[in-house]
């Protein structure tokens, strides 16, 4: 199985690239998997995948850190994000939000389609996420999005990856590690190092045994 591993930044998979002794680059190739560093955000992700995604890959694995709307999930927890929404795609309408589905312009919800039965996946909790251009940082906006979509995770790339894979008919998997809670911005409480460590340890095991 040939895997395309997709991450927004090289820092998020630095332990993995060091483990496999790969020279840092935007696109790295090995016998079993290739690595694509897209840059942060949906536009950069879609552009990079437009250049490299093809049917020679049997699976796209999107790795990254994320915020959690659920304070009961310990920081550093690795999750399997099986559904993801482009939560900002729509229109404001007199105090309410109209999704792109309601506007008749397409869809904003995507699923990570795959038939993997890998043992390292069975231990990961399956959750729903949202993908945003602007991360939530006020209590009012957090309350609004929880009421509208009730997400567990928030990232800036996930749904873009699922969208591209759906369009190309390529199985995909989004695995993210929780670095912070979605709350009024408080960087002192973030644990990015722990999240990256746990994410990379999971990914090394997955790639080694795939």
PDB file of N, CA and C in Angstrom, residues 1-5 16-17 19-20 22 30 32-35 59 61 63 118 120 200-210:
ATOM      1  N   UNK A   1       0.841  -1.194   0.000  1.00  0.00           N
ATOM      2  CA  UNK A   1       0.000   0.000   0.000  1.00  0.00           C
ATOM      3  C   UNK A   1       0.872   1.239   0.000  1.00  0.00           C
ATOM      4  N   UNK A   2       0.646   2.115  -0.974  1.00  0.00           N
ATOM      5  CA  UNK A   2       1.389   3.367  -1.038  1.00  0.00           C
ATOM      6  C   UNK A   2       0.550   4.469  -0.393  1.00  0.00           C
ATOM      7  N   UNK A   3       1.151   5.162   0.576  1.00  0.00           N
ATOM      8  CA  UNK A   3       0.444   6.175   1.365  1.00  0.00           C
ATOM      9  C   UNK A   3       1.001   7.556   1.053  1.00  0.00           C
ATOM     10  N   UNK A   4       0.103   8.544   0.928  1.00  0.00           N
ATOM     11  CA  UNK A   4       0.521   9.943   0.870  1.00  0.00           C
ATOM     12  C   UNK A   4       0.201  10.562   2.230  1.00  0.00           C
ATOM     13  N   UNK A   5       1.238  10.905   2.964  1.00  0.00           N
ATOM     14  CA  UNK A   5       1.071  11.538   4.275  1.00  0.00           C
ATOM     15  C   UNK A   5       1.041  13.046   4.058  1.00  0.00           C
ATOM     16  N   UNK A  16       8.724  12.120  13.236  1.00  0.00           N
ATOM     17  CA  UNK A  16       8.549  11.062  12.222  1.00  0.00           C
ATOM     18  C   UNK A  16       9.626  11.151  11.141  1.00  0.00           C
ATOM     19  N   UNK A  17       9.870  12.338  10.629  1.00  0.00           N
ATOM     20  CA  UNK A  17      10.875  12.477   9.564  1.00  0.00           C
ATOM     21  C   UNK A  17      12.271  12.157  10.100  1.00  0.00           C
ATOM     22  N   UNK A  19      12.823  10.026  12.564  1.00  0.00           N
ATOM     23  CA  UNK A  19      12.830   8.566  12.779  1.00  0.00           C
ATOM     24  C   UNK A  19      13.159   7.827  11.482  1.00  0.00           C
ATOM     25  N   UNK A  20      12.562   8.296  10.364  1.00  0.00           N
ATOM     26  CA  UNK A  20      12.799   7.621   9.084  1.00  0.00           C
ATOM     27  C   UNK A  20      13.985   8.224   8.325  1.00  0.00           C
ATOM     28  N   UNK A  22      14.651  11.236   7.010  1.00  0.00           N
ATOM     29  CA  UNK A  22      14.294  11.922   5.777  1.00  0.00           C
ATOM     30  C   UNK A  22      14.781  13.365   5.823  1.00  0.00           C
ATOM     31  N   UNK A  30       9.463   7.994  -0.252  1.00  0.00           N
ATOM     32  CA  UNK A  30      10.071   6.755   0.195  1.00  0.00           C
ATOM     33  C   UNK A  30       9.384   5.617  -0.550  1.00  0.00           C
ATOM     34  N   UNK A  32       7.504   3.163   0.696  1.00  0.00           N
ATOM     35  CA  UNK A  32       6.160   2.828   1.183  1.00  0.00           C
ATOM     36  C   UNK A  32       5.239   4.035   1.289  1.00  0.00           C
ATOM     37  N   UNK A  33       5.817   5.220   1.489  1.00  0.00           N
ATOM     38  CA  UNK A  33       4.973   6.411   1.655  1.00  0.00           C
ATOM     39  C   UNK A  33       5.723   7.654   1.204  1.00  0.00           C
ATOM     40  N   UNK A  34       4.936   8.632   0.776  1.00  0.00           N
ATOM     41  CA  UNK A  34       5.469   9.955   0.459  1.00  0.00           C
ATOM     42  C   UNK A  34       4.908  10.945   1.464  1.00  0.00           C
ATOM     43  N   UNK A  35       5.606  12.057   1.657  1.00  0.00           N
ATOM     44  CA  UNK A  35       5.157  13.082   2.609  1.00  0.00           C
ATOM     45  C   UNK A  35       5.019  14.415   1.878  1.00  0.00           C
ATOM     46  N   UNK A  59      -3.913   5.382  -0.120  1.00  0.00           N
ATOM     47  CA  UNK A  59      -4.463   6.025   1.077  1.00  0.00           C
ATOM     48  C   UNK A  59      -3.798   7.381   1.269  1.00  0.00           C
ATOM     49  N   UNK A  61      -3.153   9.999   4.290  1.00  0.00           N
ATOM     50  CA  UNK A  61      -3.160  10.118   5.744  1.00  0.00           C
ATOM     51  C   UNK A  61      -2.868  11.555   6.125  1.00  0.00           C
ATOM     52  N   UNK A  63      -2.217  14.190   8.883  1.00  0.00           N
ATOM     53  CA  UNK A  63      -1.772  14.268  10.273  1.00  0.00           C
ATOM     54  C   UNK A  63      -1.647  15.719  10.704  1.00  0.00           C
ATOM     55  N   UNK A 118      -6.893  -1.497  10.526  1.00  0.00           N
ATOM     56  CA  UNK A 118      -5.569  -1.494  11.157  1.00  0.00           C
ATOM     57  C   UNK A 118      -5.698  -1.479  12.684  1.00  0.00           C
ATOM     58  N   UNK A 120      -3.889  -0.250  14.952  1.00  0.00           N
ATOM     59  CA  UNK A 120      -3.567   1.004  15.629  1.00  0.00           C
ATOM     60  C   UNK A 120      -4.706   2.011  15.544  1.00  0.00           C
ATOM     61  N   UNK A 200       3.206  11.780  16.495  1.00  0.00           N
ATOM     62  CA  UNK A 200       4.294  11.150  15.755  1.00  0.00           C
ATOM     63  C   UNK A 200       4.511   9.710  16.175  1.00  0.00           C
ATOM     64  N   UNK A 201       4.392   9.434  17.460  1.00  0.00           N
ATOM     65  CA  UNK A 201       4.554   8.046  17.920  1.00  0.00           C
ATOM     66  C   UNK A 201       3.469   7.167  17.305  1.00  0.00           C
ATOM     67  N   UNK A 202       2.242   7.683  17.254  1.00  0.00           N
ATOM     68  CA  UNK A 202       1.174   6.894  16.637  1.00  0.00           C
ATOM     69  C   UNK A 202       1.480   6.673  15.152  1.00  0.00           C
ATOM     70  N   UNK A 203       1.879   7.744  14.457  1.00  0.00           N
ATOM     71  CA  UNK A 203       2.096   7.658  13.009  1.00  0.00           C
ATOM     72  C   UNK A 203       3.262   6.734  12.662  1.00  0.00           C
ATOM     73  N   UNK A 204       4.314   6.770  13.458  1.00  0.00           N
ATOM     74  CA  UNK A 204       5.459   5.876  13.200  1.00  0.00           C
ATOM     75  C   UNK A 204       5.009   4.415  13.313  1.00  0.00           C
ATOM     76  N   UNK A 205       4.214   4.129  14.316  1.00  0.00           N
ATOM     77  CA  UNK A 205       3.703   2.767  14.463  1.00  0.00           C
ATOM     78  C   UNK A 205       2.808   2.368  13.310  1.00  0.00           C
ATOM     79  N   UNK A 206       1.954   3.285  12.894  1.00  0.00           N
ATOM     80  CA  UNK A 206       1.037   2.996  11.788  1.00  0.00           C
ATOM     81  C   UNK A 206       1.811   2.747  10.495  1.00  0.00           C
ATOM     82  N   UNK A 207       2.760   3.614  10.185  1.00  0.00           N
ATOM     83  CA  UNK A 207       3.513   3.472   8.931  1.00  0.00           C
ATOM     84  C   UNK A 207       4.422   2.248   8.962  1.00  0.00           C
ATOM     85  N   UNK A 208       4.964   1.941  10.106  1.00  0.00           N
ATOM     86  CA  UNK A 208       5.864   0.792  10.216  1.00  0.00           C
ATOM     87  C   UNK A 208       5.127  -0.523  10.004  1.00  0.00           C
ATOM     88  N   UNK A 209       3.875  -0.553  10.412  1.00  0.00           N
ATOM     89  CA  UNK A 209       3.107  -1.806  10.362  1.00  0.00           C
ATOM     90  C   UNK A 209       2.056  -1.831   9.251  1.00  0.00           C
ATOM     91  N   UNK A 210       2.118  -0.891   8.313  1.00  0.00           N
ATOM     92  CA  UNK A 210       1.146  -0.860   7.205  1.00  0.00           C
ATOM     93  C   UNK A 210       1.726  -1.536   5.975  1.00  0.00           C
TER      94      UNK A 210
END
